[in-house]
PDB file of C-alpha atoms in Angstrom:
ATOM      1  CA  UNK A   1       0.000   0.000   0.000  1.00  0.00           C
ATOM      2  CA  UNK A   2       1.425   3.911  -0.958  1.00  0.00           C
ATOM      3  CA  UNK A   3       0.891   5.720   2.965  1.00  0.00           C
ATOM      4  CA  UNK A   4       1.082   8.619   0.854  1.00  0.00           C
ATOM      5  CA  UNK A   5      -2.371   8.150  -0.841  1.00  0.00           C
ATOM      6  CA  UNK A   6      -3.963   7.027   2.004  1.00  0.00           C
ATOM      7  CA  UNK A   7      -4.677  10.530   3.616  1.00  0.00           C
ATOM      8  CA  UNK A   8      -6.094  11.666   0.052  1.00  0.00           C
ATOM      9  CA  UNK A   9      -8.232   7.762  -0.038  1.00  0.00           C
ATOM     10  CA  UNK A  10      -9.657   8.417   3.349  1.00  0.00           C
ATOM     11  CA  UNK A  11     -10.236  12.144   2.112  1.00  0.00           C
ATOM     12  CA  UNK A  12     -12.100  11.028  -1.254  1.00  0.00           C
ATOM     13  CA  UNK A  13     -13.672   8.718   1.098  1.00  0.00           C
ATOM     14  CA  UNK A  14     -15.217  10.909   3.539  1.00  0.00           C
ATOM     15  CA  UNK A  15     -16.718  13.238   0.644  1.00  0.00           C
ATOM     16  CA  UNK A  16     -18.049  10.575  -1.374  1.00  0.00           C
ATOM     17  CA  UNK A  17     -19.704   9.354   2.211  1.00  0.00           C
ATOM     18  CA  UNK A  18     -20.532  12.820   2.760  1.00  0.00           C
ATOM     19  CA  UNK A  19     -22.297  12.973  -0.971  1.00  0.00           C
ATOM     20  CA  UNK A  20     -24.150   9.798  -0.534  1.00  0.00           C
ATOM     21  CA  UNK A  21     -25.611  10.999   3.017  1.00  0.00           C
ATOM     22  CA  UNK A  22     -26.273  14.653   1.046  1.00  0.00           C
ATOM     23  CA  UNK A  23     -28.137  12.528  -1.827  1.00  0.00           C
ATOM     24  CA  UNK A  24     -29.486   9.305  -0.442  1.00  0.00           C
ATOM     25  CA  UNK A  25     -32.462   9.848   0.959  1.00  0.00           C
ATOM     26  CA  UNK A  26     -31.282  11.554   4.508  1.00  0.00           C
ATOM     27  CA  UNK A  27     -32.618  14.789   3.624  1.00  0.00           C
ATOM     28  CA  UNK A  28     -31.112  17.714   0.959  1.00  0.00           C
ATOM     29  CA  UNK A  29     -31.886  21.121  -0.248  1.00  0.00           C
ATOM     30  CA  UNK A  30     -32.692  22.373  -3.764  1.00  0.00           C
ATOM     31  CA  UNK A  31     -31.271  24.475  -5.601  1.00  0.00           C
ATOM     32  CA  UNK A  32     -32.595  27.789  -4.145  1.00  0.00           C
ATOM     33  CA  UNK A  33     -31.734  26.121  -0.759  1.00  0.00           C
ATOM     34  CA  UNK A  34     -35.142  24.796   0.027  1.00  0.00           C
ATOM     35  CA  UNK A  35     -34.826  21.453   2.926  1.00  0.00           C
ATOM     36  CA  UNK A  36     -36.238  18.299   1.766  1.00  0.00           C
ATOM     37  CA  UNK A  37     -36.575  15.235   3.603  1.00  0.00           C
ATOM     38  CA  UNK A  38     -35.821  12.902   0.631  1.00  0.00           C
ATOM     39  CA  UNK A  39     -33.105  13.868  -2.102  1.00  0.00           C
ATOM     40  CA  UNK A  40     -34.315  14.982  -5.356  1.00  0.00           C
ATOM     41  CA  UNK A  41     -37.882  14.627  -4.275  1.00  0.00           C
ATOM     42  CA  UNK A  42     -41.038  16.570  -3.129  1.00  0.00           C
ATOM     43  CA  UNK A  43     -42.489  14.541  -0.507  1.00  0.00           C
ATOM     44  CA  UNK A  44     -46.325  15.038   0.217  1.00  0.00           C
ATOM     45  CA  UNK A  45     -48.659  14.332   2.869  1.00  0.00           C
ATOM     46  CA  UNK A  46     -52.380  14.508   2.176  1.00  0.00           C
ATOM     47  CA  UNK A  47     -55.604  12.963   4.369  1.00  0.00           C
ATOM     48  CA  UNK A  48     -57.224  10.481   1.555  1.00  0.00           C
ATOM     49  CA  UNK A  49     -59.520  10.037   0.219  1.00  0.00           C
ATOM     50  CA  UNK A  50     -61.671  13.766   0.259  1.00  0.00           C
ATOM     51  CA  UNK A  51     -62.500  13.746  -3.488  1.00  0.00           C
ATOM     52  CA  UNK A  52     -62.688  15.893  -5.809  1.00  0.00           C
ATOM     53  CA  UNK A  53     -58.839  17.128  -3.809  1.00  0.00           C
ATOM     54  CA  UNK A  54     -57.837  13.729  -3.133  1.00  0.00           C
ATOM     55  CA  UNK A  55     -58.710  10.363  -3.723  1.00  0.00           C
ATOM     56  CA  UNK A  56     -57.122   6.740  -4.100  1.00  0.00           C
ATOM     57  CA  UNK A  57     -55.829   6.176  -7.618  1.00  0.00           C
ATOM     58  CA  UNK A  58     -54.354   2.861  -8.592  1.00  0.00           C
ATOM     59  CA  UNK A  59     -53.847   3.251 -12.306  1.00  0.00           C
ATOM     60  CA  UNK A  60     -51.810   6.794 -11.723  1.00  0.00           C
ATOM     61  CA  UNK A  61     -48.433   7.532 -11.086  1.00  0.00           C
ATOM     62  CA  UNK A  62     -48.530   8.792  -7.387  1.00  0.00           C
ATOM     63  CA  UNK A  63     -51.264   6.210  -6.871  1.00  0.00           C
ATOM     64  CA  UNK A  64     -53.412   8.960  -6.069  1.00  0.00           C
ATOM     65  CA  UNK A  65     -55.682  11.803  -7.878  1.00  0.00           C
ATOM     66  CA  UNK A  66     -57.528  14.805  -7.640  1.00  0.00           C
ATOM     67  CA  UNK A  67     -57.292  18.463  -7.446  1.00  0.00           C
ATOM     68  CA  UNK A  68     -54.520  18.823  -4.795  1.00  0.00           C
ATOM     69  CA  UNK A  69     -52.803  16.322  -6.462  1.00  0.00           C
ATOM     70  CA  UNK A  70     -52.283  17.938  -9.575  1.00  0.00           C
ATOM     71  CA  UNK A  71     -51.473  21.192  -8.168  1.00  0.00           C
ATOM     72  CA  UNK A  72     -48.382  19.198  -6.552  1.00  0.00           C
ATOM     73  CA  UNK A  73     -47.807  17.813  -8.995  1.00  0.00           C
ATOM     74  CA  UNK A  74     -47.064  21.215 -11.462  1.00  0.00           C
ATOM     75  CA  UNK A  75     -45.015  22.043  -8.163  1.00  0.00           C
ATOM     76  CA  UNK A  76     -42.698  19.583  -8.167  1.00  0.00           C
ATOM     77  CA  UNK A  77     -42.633  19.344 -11.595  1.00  0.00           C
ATOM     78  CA  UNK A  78     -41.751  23.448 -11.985  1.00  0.00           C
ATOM     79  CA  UNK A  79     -39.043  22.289  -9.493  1.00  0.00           C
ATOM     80  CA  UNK A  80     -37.230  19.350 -11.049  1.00  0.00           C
ATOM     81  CA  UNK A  81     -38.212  17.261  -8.463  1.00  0.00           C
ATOM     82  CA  UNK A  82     -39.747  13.499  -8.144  1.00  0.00           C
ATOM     83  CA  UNK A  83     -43.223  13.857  -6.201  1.00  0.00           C
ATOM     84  CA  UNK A  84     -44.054  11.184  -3.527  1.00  0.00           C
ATOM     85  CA  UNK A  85     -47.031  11.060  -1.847  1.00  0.00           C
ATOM     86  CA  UNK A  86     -48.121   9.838   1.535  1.00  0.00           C
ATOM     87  CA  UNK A  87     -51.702   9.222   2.931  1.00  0.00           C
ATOM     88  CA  UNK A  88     -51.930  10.774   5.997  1.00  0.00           C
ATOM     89  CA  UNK A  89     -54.804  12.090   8.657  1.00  0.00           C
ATOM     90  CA  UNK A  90     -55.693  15.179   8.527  1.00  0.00           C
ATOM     91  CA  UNK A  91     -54.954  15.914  12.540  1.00  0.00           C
ATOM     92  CA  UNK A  92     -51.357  15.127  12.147  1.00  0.00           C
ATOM     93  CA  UNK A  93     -51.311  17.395   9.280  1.00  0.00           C
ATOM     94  CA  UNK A  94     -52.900  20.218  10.269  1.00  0.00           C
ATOM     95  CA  UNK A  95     -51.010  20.278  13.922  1.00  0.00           C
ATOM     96  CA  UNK A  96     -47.663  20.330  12.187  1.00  0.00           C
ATOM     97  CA  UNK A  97     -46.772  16.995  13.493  1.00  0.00           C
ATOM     98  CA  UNK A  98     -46.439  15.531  10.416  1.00  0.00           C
ATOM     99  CA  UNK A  99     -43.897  17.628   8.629  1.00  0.00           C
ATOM    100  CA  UNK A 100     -42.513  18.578  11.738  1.00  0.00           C
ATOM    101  CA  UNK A 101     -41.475  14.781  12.572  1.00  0.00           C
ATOM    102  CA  UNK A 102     -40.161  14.361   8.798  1.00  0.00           C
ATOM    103  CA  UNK A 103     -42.859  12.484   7.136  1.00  0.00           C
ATOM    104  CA  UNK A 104     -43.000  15.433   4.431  1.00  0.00           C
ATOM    105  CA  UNK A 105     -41.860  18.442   2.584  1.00  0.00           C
ATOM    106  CA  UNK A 106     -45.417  19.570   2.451  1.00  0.00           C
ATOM    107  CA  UNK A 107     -49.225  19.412   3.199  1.00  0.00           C
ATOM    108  CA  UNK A 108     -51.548  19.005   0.583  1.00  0.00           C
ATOM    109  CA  UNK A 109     -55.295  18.537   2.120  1.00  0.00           C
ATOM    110  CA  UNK A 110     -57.677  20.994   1.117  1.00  0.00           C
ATOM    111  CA  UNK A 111     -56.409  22.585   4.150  1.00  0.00           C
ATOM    112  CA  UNK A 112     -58.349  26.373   5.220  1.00  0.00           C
ATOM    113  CA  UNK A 113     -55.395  28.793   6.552  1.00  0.00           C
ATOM    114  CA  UNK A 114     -56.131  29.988  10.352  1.00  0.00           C
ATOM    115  CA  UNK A 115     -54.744  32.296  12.520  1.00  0.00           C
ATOM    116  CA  UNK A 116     -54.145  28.971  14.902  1.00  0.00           C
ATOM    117  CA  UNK A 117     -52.593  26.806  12.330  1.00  0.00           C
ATOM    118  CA  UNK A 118     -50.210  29.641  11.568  1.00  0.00           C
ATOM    119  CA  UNK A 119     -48.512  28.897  14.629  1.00  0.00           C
ATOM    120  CA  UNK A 120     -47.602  25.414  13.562  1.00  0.00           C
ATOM    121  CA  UNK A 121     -46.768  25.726   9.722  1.00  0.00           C
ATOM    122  CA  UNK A 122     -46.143  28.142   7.324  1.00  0.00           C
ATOM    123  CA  UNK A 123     -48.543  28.328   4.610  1.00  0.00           C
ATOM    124  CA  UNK A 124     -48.022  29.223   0.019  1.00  0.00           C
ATOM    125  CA  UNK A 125     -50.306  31.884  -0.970  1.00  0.00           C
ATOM    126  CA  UNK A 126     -54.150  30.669  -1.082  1.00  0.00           C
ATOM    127  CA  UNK A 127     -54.661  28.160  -4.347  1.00  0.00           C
ATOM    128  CA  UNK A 128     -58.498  27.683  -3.507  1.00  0.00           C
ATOM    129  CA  UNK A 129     -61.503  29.541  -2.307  1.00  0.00           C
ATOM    130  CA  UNK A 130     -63.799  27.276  -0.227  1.00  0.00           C
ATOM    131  CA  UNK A 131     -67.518  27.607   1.237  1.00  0.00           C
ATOM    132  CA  UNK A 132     -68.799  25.605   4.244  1.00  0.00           C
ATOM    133  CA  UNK A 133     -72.116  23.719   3.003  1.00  0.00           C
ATOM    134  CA  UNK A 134     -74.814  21.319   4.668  1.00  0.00           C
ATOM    135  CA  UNK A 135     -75.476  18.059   2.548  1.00  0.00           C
ATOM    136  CA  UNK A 136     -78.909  16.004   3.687  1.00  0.00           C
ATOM    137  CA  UNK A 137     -80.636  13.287   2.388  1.00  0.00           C
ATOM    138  CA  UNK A 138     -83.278  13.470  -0.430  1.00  0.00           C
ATOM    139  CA  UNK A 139     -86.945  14.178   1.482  1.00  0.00           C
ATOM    140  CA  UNK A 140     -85.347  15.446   4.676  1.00  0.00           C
ATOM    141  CA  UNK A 141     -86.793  18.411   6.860  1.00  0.00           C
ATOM    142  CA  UNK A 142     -83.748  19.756   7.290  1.00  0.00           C
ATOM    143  CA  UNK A 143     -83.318  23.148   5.189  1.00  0.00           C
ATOM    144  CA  UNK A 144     -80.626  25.520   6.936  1.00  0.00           C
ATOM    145  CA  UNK A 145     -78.534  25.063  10.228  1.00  0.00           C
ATOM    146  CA  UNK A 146     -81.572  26.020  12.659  1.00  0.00           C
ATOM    147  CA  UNK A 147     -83.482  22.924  11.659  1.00  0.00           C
ATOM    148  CA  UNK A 148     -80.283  20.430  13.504  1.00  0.00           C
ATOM    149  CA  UNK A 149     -81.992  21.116  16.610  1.00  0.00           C
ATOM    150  CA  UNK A 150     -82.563  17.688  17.966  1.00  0.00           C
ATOM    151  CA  UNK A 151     -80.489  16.090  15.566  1.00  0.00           C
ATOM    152  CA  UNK A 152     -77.220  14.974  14.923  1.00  0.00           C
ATOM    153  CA  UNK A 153     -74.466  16.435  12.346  1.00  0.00           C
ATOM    154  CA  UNK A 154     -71.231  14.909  10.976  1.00  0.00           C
ATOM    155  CA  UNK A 155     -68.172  16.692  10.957  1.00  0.00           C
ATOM    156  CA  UNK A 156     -64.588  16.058  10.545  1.00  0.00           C
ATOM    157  CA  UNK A 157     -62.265  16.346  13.291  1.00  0.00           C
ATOM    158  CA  UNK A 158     -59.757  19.673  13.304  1.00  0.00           C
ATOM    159  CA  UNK A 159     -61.291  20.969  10.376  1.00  0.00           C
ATOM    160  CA  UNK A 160     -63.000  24.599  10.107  1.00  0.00           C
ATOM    161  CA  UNK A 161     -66.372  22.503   9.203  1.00  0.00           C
ATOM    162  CA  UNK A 162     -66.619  21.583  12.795  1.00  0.00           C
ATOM    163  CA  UNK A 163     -65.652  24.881  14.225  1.00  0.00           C
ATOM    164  CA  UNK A 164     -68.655  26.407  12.058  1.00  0.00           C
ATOM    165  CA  UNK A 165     -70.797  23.828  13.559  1.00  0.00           C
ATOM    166  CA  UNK A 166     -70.199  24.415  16.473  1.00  0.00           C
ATOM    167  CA  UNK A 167     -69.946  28.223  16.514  1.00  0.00           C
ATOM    168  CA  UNK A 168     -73.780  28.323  14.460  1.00  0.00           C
ATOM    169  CA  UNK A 169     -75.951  24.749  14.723  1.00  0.00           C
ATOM    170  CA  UNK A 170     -78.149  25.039  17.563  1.00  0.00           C
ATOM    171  CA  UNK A 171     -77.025  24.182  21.088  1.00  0.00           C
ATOM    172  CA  UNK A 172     -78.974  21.138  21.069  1.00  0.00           C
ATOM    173  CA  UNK A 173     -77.578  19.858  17.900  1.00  0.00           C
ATOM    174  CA  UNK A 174     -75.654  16.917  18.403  1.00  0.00           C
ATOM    175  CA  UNK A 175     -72.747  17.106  16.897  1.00  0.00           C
ATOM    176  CA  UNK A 176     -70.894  13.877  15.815  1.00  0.00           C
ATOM    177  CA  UNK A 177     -66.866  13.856  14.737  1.00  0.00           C
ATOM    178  CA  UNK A 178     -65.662  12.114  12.381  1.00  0.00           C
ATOM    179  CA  UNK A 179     -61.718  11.312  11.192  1.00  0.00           C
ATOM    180  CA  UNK A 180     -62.399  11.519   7.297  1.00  0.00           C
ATOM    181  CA  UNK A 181     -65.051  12.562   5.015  1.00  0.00           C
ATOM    182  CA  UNK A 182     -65.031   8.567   4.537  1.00  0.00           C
ATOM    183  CA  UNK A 183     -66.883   7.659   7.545  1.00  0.00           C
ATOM    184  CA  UNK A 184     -68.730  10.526   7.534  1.00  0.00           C
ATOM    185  CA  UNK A 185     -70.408   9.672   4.126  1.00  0.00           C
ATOM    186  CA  UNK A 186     -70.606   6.132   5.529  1.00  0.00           C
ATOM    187  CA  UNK A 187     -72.524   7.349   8.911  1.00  0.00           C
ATOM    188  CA  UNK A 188     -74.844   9.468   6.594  1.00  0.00           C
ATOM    189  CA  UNK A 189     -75.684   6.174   4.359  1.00  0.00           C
ATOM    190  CA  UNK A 190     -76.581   4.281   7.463  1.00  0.00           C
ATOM    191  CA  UNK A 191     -78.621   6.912   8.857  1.00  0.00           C
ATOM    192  CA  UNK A 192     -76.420   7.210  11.810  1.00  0.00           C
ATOM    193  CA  UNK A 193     -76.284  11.094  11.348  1.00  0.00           C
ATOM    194  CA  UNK A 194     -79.108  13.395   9.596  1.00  0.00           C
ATOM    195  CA  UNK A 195     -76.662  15.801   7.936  1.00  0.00           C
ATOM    196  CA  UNK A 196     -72.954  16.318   7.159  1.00  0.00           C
ATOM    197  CA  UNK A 197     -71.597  19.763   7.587  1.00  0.00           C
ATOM    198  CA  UNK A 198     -67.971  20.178   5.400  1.00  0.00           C
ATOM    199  CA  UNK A 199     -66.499  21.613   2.444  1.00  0.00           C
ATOM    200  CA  UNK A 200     -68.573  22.614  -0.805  1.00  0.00           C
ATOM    201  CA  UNK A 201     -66.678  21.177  -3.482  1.00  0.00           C
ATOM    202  CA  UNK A 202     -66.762  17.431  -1.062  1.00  0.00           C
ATOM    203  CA  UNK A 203     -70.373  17.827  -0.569  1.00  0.00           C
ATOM    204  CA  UNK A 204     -70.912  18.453  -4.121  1.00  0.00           C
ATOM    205  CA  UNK A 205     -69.197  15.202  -4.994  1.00  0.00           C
ATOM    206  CA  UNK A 206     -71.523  13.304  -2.975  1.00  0.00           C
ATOM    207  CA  UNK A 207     -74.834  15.202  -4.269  1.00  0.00           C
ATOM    208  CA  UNK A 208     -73.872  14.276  -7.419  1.00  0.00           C
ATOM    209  CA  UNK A 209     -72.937  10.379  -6.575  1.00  0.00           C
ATOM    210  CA  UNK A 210     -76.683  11.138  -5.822  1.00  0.00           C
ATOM    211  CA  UNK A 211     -79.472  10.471  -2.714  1.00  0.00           C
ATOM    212  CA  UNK A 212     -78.378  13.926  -1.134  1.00  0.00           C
ATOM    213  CA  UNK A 213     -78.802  17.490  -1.698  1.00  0.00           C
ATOM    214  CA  UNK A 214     -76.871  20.811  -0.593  1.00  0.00           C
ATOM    215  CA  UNK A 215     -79.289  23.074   1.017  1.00  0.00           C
ATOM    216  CA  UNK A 216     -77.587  25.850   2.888  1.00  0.00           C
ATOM    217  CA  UNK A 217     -73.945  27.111   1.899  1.00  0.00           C
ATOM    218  CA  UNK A 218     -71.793  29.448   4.046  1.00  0.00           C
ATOM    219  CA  UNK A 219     -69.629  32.058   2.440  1.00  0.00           C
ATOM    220  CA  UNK A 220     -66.623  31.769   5.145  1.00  0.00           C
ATOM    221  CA  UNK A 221     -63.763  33.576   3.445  1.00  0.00           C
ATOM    222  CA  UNK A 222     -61.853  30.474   3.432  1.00  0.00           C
ATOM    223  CA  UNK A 223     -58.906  29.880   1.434  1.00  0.00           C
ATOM    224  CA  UNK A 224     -56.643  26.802   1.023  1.00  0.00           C
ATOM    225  CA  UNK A 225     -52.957  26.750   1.633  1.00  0.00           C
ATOM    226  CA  UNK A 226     -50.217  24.185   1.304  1.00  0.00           C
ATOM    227  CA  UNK A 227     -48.570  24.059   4.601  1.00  0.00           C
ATOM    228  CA  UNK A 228     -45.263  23.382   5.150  1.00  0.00           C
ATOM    229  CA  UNK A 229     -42.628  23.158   8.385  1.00  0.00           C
ATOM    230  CA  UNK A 230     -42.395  26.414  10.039  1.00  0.00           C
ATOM    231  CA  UNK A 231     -39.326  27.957   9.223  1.00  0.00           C
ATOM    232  CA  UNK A 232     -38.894  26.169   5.392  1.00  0.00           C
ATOM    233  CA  UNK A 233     -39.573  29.587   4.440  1.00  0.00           C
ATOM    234  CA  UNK A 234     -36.759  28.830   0.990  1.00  0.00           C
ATOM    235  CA  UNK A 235     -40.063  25.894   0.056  1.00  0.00           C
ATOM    236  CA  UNK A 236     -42.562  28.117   0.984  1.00  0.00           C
ATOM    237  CA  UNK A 237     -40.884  30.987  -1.904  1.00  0.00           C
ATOM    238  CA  UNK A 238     -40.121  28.192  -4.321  1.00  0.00           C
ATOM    239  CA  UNK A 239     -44.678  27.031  -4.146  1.00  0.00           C
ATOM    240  CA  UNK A 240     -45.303  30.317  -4.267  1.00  0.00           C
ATOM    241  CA  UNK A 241     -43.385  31.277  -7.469  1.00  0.00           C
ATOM    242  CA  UNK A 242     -44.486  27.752  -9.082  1.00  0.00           C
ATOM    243  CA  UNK A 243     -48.156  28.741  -7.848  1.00  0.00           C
ATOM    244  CA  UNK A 244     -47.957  32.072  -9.569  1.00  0.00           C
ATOM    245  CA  UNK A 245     -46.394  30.676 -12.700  1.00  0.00           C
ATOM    246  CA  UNK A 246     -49.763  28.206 -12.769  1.00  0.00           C
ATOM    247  CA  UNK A 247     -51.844  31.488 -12.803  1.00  0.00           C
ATOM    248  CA  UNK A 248     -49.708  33.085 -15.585  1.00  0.00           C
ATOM    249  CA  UNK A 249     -49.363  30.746 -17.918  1.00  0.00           C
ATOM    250  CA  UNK A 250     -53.074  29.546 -17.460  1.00  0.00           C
ATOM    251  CA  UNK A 251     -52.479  26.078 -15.788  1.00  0.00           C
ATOM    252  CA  UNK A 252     -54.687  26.765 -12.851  1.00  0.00           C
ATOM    253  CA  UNK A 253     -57.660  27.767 -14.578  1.00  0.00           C
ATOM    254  CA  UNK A 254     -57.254  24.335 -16.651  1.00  0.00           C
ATOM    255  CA  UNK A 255     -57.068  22.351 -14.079  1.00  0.00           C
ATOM    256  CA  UNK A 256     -59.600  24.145 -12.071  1.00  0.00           C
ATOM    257  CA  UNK A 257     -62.287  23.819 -14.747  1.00  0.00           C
ATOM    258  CA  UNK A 258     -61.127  20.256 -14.141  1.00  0.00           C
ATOM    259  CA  UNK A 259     -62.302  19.540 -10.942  1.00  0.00           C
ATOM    260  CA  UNK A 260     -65.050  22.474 -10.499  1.00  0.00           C
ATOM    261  CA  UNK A 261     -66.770  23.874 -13.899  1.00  0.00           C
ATOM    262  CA  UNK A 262     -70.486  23.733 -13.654  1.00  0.00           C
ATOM    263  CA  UNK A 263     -70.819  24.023 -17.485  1.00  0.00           C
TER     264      UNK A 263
END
């Protein structure tokens, strides 16, 4: 063996062990200096299903589709980057536990920016403007929020659904939570609840699966974000531009008539 290589060996070495840890999946940065937990790849979380946003998609790349999906999907596109996406529930998500514990880059999950969630994650600029709504069953009393007295309501746990709920239905309202708009349809099939009180565009999916109609909406300023971990602020600049660059070049409004024209 030539000693006098093996200071330059060990050197190569360390920075070829030093590349692989950069690039292996231990976590990197892009180019603009954005953290990622996975090299080369934007790594999603999102609460599936909650069509039309997101919903379980064998035949498709991501094994997943829907309206959040393709926005992500432009994202991490605009960035050069692979796209991986995780099912996830929506608590962990909207707490910050999530993407604070490494699971992803970002949350995409229909998710309504608060004051409160602020203080966990960082949020893009608003992609989506959202209305509360209350979906019955065909035939049912039930016309606005003052006829749940007596009777009980679905909602989903930690979202702003609930909070409306419980901040307008009647105090006598009984007011049932729910982990996922899943088992909240479900519950509403069996006739274990009389109403579900959610998201438009997720209520409209379901009125138009049939059996149920929309017959109150709620105009509650809402607007979807993509969250990310608080302090990322280098990913939270790189959605943005990619978000704007949707909105110039006319890729939003294509995939928005997508998911949500009525024509």
């Amino acid at each position: 063996m030539n000693n006098r290589r093996l200071p330059a060996v060990l050197g190569a070495g360390l920075l070829a062990l030093a590349l692989t840890a950069c690039g292996g999946g231990g976590g990197s940065t892009t180019s603009s200096g954005a953290k990622l937990v996975n090299s080369g790849t934007l790594t999603v979380c999102s609460d599936v299903p909650y069509p039309p946003f997101e919903d379980f998609d064998k035949s498709a790349p991501t094994g997943f589709k829907g309206f959040d999906v393709d926005i992500v999907s432009q994202i991490a596109k605009g960035l050069n980057l692979k796209l991986t996406i995780k099912d996830s529930s929506f608590d962990a998500l909207q707490s910050g536990l999530a993407l604070n514990s490494g699971q992803c880059d970002l949350a995409a999950s229909a998710m309504t920016i608060t004051a409160d969630r602020k203080k966990n994650l960082d949020f893009s600029d608003g992609y989506y403007n959202s209305k509360q709504s209350l979906l019955v069953p065909d035939g049912s009393s039930i016309k606005t929020i003052d006829d749940l007295s007596g009777k009980k309501v679905g909602v989903q746990q930690g979202t702003t659904g609930k909070t409306y709920t419980e901040d307008n239905a009647p105090s006598d309202a009984q007011i049932v939570t729910f982990p996922s708009d899943a088992e909240m349809y479900q519950a509403i099939k069996a006739g274990q609840v009389d109403a579900l009180l959610q998201d438009l565009p997720v209520n409209l999916n379901h009125q138009q699966a049939g059996g149920y109609q929309i017959v109150q909406t709620y105009d509650t300023n809402e607007q979807y974000g993509l969250a990310m971990k608080k302090g990322n602020t280098h990913l939270v600049d790189d959605v943005d531009k990619q978000l704007q660059k949707m909105h110039d070049d006319g890729t939003y409004d294509t995939l928005y008539n997508k998911y949500f024209s009525t024509k």
